[in-house]
CSV table of C-alpha atoms and ligand atoms in Angstrom, one decimal:
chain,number,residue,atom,x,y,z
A,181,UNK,CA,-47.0,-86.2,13.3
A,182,UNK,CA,-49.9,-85.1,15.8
A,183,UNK,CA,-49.9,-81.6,17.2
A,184,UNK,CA,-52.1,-80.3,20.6
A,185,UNK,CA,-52.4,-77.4,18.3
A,186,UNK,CA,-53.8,-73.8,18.9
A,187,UNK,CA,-56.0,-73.8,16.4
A,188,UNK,CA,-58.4,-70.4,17.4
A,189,UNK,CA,-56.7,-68.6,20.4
A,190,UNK,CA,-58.8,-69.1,23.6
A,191,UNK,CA,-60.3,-72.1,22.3
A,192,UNK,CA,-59.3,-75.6,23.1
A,193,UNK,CA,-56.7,-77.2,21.7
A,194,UNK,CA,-57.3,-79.8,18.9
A,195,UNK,CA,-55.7,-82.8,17.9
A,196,UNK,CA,-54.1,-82.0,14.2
A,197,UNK,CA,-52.4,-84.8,12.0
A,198,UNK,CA,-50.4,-82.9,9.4
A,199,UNK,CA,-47.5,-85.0,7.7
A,200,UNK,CA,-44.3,-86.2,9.4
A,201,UNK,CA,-41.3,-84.1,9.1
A,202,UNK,CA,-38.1,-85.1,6.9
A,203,UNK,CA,-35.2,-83.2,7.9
A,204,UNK,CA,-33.2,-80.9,5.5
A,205,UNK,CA,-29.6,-79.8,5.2
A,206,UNK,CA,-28.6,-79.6,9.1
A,207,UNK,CA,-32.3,-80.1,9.9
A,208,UNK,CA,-32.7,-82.8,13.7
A,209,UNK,CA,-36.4,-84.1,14.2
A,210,UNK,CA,-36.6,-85.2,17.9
A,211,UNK,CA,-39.8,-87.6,19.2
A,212,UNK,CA,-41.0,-85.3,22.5
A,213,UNK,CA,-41.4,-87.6,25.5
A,214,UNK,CA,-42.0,-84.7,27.9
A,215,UNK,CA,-42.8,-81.0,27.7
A,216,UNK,CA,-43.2,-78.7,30.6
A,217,UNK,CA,-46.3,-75.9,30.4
A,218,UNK,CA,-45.2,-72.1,30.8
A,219,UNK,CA,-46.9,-69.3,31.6
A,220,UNK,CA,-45.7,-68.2,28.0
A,221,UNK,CA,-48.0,-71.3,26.3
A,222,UNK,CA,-51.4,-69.5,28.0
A,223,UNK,CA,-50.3,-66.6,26.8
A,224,UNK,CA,-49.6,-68.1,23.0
A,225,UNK,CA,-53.0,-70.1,23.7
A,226,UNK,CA,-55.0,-66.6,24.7
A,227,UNK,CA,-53.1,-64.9,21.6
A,228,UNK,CA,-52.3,-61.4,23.4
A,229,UNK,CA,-50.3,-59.6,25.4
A,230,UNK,CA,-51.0,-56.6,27.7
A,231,UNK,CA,-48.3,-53.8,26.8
A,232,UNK,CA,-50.0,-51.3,29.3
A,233,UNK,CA,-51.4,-48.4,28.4
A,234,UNK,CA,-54.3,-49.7,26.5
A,235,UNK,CA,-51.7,-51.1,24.0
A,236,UNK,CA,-52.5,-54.8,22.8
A,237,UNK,CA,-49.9,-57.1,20.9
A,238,UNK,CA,-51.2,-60.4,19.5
A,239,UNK,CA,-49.0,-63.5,18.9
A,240,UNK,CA,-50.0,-63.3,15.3
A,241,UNK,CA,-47.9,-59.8,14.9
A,242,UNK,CA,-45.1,-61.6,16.1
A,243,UNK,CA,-45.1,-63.8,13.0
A,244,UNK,CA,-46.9,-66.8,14.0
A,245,UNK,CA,-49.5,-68.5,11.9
A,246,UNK,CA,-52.2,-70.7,13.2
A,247,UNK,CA,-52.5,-73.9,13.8
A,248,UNK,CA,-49.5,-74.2,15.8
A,249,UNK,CA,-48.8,-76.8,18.7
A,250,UNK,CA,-47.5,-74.7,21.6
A,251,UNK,CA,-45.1,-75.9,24.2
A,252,UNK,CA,-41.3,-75.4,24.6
A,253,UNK,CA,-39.5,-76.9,27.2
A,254,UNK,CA,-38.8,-80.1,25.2
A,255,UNK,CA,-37.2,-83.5,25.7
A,256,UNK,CA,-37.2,-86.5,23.4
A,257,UNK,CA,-35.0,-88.8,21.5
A,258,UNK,CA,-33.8,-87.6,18.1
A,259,UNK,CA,-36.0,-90.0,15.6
A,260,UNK,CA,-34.6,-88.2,12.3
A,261,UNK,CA,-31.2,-86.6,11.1
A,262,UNK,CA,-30.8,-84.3,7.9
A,263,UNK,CA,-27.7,-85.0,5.5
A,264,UNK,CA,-25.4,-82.1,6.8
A,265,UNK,CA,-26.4,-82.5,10.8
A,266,UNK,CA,-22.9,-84.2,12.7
A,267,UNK,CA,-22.4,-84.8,16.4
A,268,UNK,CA,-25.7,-86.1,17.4
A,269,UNK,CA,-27.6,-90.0,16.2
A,270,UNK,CA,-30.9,-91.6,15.8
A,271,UNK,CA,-31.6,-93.0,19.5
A,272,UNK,CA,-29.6,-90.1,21.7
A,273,UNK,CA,-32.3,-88.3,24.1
A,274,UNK,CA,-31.6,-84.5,24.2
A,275,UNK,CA,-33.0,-81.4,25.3
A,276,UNK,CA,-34.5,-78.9,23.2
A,277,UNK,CA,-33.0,-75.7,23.8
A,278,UNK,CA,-36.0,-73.3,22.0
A,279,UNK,CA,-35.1,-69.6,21.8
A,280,UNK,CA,-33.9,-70.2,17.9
A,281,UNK,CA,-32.7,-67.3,16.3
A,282,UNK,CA,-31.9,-66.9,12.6
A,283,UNK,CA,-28.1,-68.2,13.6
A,284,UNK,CA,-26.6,-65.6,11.1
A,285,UNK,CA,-26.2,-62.3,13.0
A,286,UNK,CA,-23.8,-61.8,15.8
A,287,UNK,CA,-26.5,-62.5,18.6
A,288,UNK,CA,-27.0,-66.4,17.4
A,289,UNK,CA,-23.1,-67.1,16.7
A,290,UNK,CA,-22.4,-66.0,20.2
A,291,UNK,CA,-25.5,-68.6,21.5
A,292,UNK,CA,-27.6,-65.9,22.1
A,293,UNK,CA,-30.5,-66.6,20.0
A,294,UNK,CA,-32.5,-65.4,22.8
A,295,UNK,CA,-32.0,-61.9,21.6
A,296,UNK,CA,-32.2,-62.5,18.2
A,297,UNK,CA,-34.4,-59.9,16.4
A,298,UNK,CA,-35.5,-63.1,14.4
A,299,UNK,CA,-36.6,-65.3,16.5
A,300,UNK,CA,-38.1,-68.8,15.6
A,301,UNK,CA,-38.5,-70.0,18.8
A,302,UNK,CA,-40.2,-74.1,18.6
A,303,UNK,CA,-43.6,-73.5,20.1
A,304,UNK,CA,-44.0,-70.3,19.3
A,305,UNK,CA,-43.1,-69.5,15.3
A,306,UNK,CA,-42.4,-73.6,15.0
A,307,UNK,CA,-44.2,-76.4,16.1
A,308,UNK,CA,-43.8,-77.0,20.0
A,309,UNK,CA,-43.3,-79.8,22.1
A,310,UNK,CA,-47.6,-80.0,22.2
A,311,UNK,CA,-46.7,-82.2,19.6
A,312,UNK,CA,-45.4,-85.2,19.0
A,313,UNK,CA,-42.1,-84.1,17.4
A,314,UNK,CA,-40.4,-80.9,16.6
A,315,UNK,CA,-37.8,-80.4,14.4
A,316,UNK,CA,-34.6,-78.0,15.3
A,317,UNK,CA,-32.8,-76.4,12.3
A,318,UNK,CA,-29.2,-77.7,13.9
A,319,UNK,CA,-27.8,-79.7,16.0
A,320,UNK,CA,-26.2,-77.3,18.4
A,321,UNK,CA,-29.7,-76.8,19.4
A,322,UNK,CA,-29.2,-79.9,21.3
A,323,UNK,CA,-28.2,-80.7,25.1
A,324,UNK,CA,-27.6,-83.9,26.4
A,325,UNK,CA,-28.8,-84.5,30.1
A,326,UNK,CA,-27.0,-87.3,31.1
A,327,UNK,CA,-29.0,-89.2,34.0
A,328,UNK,CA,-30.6,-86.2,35.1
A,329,UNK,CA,-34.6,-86.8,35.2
A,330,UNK,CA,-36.1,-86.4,32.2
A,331,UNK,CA,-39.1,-84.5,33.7
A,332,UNK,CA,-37.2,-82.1,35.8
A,333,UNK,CA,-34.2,-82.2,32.9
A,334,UNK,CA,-37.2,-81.1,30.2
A,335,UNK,CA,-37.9,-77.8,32.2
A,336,UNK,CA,-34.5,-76.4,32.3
A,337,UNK,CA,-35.0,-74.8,28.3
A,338,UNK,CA,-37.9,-72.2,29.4
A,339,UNK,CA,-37.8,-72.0,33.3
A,340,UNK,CA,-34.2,-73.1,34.5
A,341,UNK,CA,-32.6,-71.1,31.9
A,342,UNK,CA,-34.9,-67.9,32.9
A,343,UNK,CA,-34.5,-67.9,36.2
A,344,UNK,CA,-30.6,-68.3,35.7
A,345,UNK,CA,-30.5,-66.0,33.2
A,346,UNK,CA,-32.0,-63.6,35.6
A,347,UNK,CA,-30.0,-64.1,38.8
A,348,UNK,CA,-27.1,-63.4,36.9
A,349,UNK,CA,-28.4,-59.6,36.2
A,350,UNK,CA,-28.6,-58.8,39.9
A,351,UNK,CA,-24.8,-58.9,39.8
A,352,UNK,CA,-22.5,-59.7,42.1
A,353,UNK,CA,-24.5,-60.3,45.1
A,354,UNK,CA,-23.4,-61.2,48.4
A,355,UNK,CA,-24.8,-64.5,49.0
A,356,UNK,CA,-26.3,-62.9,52.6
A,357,UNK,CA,-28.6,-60.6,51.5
A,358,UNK,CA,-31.8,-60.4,50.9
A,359,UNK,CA,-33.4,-61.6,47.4
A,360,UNK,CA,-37.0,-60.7,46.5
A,361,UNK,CA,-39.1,-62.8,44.1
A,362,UNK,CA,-42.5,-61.7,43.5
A,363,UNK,CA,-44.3,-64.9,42.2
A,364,UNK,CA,-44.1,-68.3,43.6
A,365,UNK,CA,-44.8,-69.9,40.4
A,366,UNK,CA,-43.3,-72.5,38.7
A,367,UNK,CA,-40.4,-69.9,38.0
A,368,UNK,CA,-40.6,-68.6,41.7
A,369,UNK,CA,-39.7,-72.4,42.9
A,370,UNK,CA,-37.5,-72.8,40.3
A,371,UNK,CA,-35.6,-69.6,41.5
A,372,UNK,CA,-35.5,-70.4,44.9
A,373,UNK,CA,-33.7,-73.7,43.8
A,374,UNK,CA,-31.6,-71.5,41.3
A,375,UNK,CA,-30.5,-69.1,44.2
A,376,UNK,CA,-29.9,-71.5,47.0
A,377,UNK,CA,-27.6,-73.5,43.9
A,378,UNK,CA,-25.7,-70.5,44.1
A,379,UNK,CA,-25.3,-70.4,47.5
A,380,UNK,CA,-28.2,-67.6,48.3
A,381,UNK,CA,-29.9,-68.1,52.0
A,382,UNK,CA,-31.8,-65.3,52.8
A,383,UNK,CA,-35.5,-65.4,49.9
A,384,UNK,CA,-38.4,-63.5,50.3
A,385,UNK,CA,-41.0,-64.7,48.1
A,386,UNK,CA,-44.3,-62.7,47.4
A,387,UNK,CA,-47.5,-64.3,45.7
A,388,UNK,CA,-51.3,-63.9,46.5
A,389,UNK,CA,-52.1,-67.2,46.3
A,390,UNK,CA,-51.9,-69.0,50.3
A,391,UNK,CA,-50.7,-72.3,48.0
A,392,UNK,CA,-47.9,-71.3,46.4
A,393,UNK,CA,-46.5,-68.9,49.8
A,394,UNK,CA,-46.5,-72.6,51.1
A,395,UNK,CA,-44.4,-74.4,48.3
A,396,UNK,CA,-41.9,-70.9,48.6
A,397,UNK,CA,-41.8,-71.9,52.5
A,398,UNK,CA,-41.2,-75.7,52.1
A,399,UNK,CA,-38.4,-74.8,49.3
A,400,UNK,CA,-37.2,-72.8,51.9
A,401,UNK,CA,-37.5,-69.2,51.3
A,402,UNK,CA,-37.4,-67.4,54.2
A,403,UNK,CA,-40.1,-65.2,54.4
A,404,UNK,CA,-43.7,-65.4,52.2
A,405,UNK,CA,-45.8,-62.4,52.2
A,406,UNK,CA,-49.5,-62.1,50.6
A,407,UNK,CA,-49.2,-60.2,47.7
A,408,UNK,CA,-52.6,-59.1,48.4
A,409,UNK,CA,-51.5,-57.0,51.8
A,410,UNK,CA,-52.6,-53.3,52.0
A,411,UNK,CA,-48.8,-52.6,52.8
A,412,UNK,CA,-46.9,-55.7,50.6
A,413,UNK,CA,-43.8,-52.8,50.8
A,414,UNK,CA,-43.8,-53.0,54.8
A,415,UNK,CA,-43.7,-56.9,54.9
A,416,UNK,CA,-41.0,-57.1,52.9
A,417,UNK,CA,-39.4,-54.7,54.7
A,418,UNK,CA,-39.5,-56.1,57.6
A,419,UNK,CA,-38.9,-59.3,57.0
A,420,UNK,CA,-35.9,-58.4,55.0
A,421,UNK,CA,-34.6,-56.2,57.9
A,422,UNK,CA,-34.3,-53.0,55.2
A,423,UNK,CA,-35.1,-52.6,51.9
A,424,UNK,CA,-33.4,-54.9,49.5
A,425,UNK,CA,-30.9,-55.0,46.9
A,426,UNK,CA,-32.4,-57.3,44.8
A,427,UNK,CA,-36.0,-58.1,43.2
A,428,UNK,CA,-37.2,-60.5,40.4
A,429,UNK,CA,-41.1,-60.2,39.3
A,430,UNK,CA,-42.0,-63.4,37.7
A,431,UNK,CA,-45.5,-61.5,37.2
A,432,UNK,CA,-44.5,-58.7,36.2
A,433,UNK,CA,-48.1,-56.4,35.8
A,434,UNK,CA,-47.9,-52.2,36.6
A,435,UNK,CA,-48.7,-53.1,40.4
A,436,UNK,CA,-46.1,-55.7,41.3
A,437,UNK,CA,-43.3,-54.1,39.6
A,438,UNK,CA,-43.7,-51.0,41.1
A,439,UNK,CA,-44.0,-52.7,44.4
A,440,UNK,CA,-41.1,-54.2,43.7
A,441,UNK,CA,-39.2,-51.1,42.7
A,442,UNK,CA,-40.5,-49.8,45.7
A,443,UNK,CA,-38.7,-52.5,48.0
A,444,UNK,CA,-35.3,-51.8,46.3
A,445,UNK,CA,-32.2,-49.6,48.5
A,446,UNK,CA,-30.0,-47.4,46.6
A,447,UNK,CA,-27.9,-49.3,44.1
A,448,UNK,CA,-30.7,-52.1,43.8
A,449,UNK,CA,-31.6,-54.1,40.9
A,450,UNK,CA,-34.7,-55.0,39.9
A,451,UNK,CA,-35.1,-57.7,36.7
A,452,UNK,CA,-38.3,-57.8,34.9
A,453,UNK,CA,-39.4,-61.7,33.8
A,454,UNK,CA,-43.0,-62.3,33.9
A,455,UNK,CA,-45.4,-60.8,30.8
A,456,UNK,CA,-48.6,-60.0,32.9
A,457,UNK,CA,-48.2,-56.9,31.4
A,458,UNK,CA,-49.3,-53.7,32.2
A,459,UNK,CA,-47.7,-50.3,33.0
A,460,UNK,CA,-46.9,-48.2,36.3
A,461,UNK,CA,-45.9,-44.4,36.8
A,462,UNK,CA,-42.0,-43.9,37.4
A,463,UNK,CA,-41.0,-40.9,39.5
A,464,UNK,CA,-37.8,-40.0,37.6
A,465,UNK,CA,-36.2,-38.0,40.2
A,466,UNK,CA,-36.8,-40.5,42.4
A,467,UNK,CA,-34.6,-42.9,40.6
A,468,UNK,CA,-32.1,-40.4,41.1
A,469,UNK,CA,-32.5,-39.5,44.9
A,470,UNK,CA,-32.5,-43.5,45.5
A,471,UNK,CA,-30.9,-45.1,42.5
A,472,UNK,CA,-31.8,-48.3,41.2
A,473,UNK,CA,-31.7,-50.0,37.6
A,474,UNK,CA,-34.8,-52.0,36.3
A,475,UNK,CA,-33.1,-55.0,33.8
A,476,UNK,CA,-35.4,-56.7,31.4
A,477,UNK,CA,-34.9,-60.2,30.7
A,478,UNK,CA,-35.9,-63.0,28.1
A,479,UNK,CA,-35.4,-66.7,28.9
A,480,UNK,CA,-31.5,-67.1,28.3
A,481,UNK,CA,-28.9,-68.3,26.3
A,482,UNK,CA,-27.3,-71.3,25.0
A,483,UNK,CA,-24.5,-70.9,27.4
A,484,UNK,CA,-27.1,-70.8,30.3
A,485,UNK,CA,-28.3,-74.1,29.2
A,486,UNK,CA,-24.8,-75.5,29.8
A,487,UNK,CA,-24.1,-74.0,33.3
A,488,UNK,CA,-27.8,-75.3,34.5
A,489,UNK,CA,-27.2,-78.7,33.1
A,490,UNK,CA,-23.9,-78.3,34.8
A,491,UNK,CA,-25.1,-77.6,38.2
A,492,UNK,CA,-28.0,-80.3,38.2
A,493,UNK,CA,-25.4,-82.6,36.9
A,494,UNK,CA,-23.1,-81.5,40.3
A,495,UNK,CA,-26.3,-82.6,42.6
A,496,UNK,CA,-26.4,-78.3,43.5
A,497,UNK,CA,-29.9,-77.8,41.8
A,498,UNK,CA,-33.1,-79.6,43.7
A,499,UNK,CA,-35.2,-80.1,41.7
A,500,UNK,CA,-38.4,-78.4,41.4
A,501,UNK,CA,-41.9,-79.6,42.2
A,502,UNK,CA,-43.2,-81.4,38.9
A,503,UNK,CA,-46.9,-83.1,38.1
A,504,UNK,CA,-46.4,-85.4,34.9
A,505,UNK,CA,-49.6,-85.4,33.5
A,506,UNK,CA,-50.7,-87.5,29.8
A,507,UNK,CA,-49.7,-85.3,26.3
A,508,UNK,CA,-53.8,-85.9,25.8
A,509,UNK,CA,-54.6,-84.0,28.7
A,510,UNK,CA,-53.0,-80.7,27.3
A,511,UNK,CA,-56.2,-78.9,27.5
A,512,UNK,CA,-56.8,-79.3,30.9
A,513,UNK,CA,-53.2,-78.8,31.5
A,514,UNK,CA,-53.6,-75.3,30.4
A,515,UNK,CA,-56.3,-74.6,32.3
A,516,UNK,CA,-55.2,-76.0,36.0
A,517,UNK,CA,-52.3,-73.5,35.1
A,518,UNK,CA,-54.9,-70.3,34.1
A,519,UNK,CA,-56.7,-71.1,37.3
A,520,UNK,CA,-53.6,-71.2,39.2
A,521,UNK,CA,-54.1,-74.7,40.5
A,522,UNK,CA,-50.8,-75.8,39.6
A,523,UNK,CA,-47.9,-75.7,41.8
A,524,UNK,CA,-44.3,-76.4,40.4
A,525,UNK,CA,-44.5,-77.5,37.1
A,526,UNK,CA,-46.7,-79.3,35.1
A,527,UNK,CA,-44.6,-81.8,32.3
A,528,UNK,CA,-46.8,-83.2,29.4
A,529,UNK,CA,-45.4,-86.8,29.1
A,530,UNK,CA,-45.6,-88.9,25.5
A,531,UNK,CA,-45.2,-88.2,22.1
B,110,ZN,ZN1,-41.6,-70.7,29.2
B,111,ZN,ZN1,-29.9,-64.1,14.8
């Protein structure tokens, strides 16, 4: 087994051999023929995170050892099948579904290993799909995809599920109003897809880069305004007719999410996805006089996974922009996405 792994954060990625995996007990050991790259694996790469107010976390508090091969939206064909693991064969191509809890505690046995407080997500505490296999600790960790494409299908475990996962906190929203995403992103696009699915029309996208406003536009949001305005709040306003009801911050630093905030009307809902990190200053009689509810969120669940599949599988879910790009070039994968060159999704293809 060969592993793009992280070897020192914010150094390049090295090619590891360590020995190929035999499967245990319920254990599945699936051969990755694509893996999309996240915003999460330059974070794992960089080895911190920014919880505002001068307050660091680094990736090796959260349990994860070095080397590790990042990467963790995962498709390949299951090469390897422990004694106790039914329901799935040697040949079948699935998807990976990551967020692995400790599938004991009433979070995992309701398929929400998402909010596990043990997680073991693959590409993060396991080996990720920077390598040439990964190994799942069940089968039910496994989606089939039908004849969906396998480079579109791959990022529906990371960004299809958190972008779902997040539409479904605004509520019940009436499909006419406005929606504001701040980030145009490979998340942003794949929101836009996510919300039109859904039957949303009326998308205001935000990002600074000119780039990715475009690719909002062509998906067909609405409106894209430069993040980098003097007045972002104004814009939105006014190309949202009022202030909305609705925000997602797939960046998610101090200044976008209280721009965001700002945007909401009385009864809004902002959801929090991105991990720029950072912090902002909260007027808490303000949340009163104009009430609104700020909703973190964390990928999504198992269940998510199924109603995605199910609406790509219905021809509802265009797919998003995706450049394949070789599983060698993983290095400078990571760093067209750091210098924000990418637009969609980049997909690592081969084992
Ligand atoms: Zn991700
Ligand atoms: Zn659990």
């Amino acid at each position: 087994m060969r592993l793009w792994a992280v070897v020192e954060n914010g150094q390049p990625l090295q090619c590891v051999e360590v020995e190929d995996p035999k499967p245990q007990g319920s254990e599945v050991v699936v051969e990755v023929s694509h893996c999309g790259v996240c915003h999460s694996d330059l974070h794992f790469w960089k080895g911190t995170y920014d919880l505002g107010n001068g307050n660091i976390l680094k990736i090796t508090d959260r349990g994860v050892t070095l080397p590790r091969a990042p990467g963790h939206e995962v498709l390949g064909k299951v090469v390897a099948v422990g004694p106790d693991a039914t329901g799935v064969a040697v040949g079948d191509r699935r998807i990976v579904y990551p967020w692995i809890g400790c599938g004991n505690c009433a979070r995992c046995k309701a398929g929400e290993d998402n909010l596990c407080d043990k997680q073991a997500s693959v590409g993060v505490v396991r080996h990720g799909g920077f390598g040439s296999h990964v190994v799942v600790p069940h089968p039910r960790y496994l989606f089939a995809y039908g004849d969906l494409d396998p480079a579109v299908a791959t990022t529906f475990s990371c960004s299809g599920i958190t972008v779902y996962s997040a539409i479904r906190k605004l509520g019940d929203l009436d499909p006419d109003r406005p929606v504001l995403l701040v980030g145009a992103g490979g998340l942003g696009l794949a929101a836009i897809s996510m919300l039109q699915a859904l039957g949303h029309r009326h998308i205001i996208a935000v990002d600074i880069s000119e780039a990715k406003r475009q690719a909002a536009l062509d998906a067909g949001a609405e409106a894209a305004i430069d993040g980098t305005d003097a007045n972002v709040v104004a814009a939105v306003v006014e190309a949202a007719g009022g202030l909305v009801p609705a925000a997602i911050d797939f960046v998610n630093n101090g200044k976008t999410a209280s721009m965001a905030l700002d945007c909401l009307s009385r009864g809004g809902r902002l959801v929090l996805v991105g991990v720029a990190g950072g912090d902002f200053s909260l007027s808490t009689a303000g949340m009163i006089f104009r009430p609104r509810s700020i909703i973190g969120s964390a990928t999504g669940s198992q269940q998510d996974l199924r109603d995605v599949l199910k609406l790509a599988q219905a021809g509802k879910l265009k797919p998003i922009p995706v450049t394949v790009m070789p599983k060698d070039d993983a290095n400078a994968a990571l760093m067209k996405l750091k210098a924000g060159e990418a637009t969609g999704r980049l997909v690592l293809e081969g084992a």
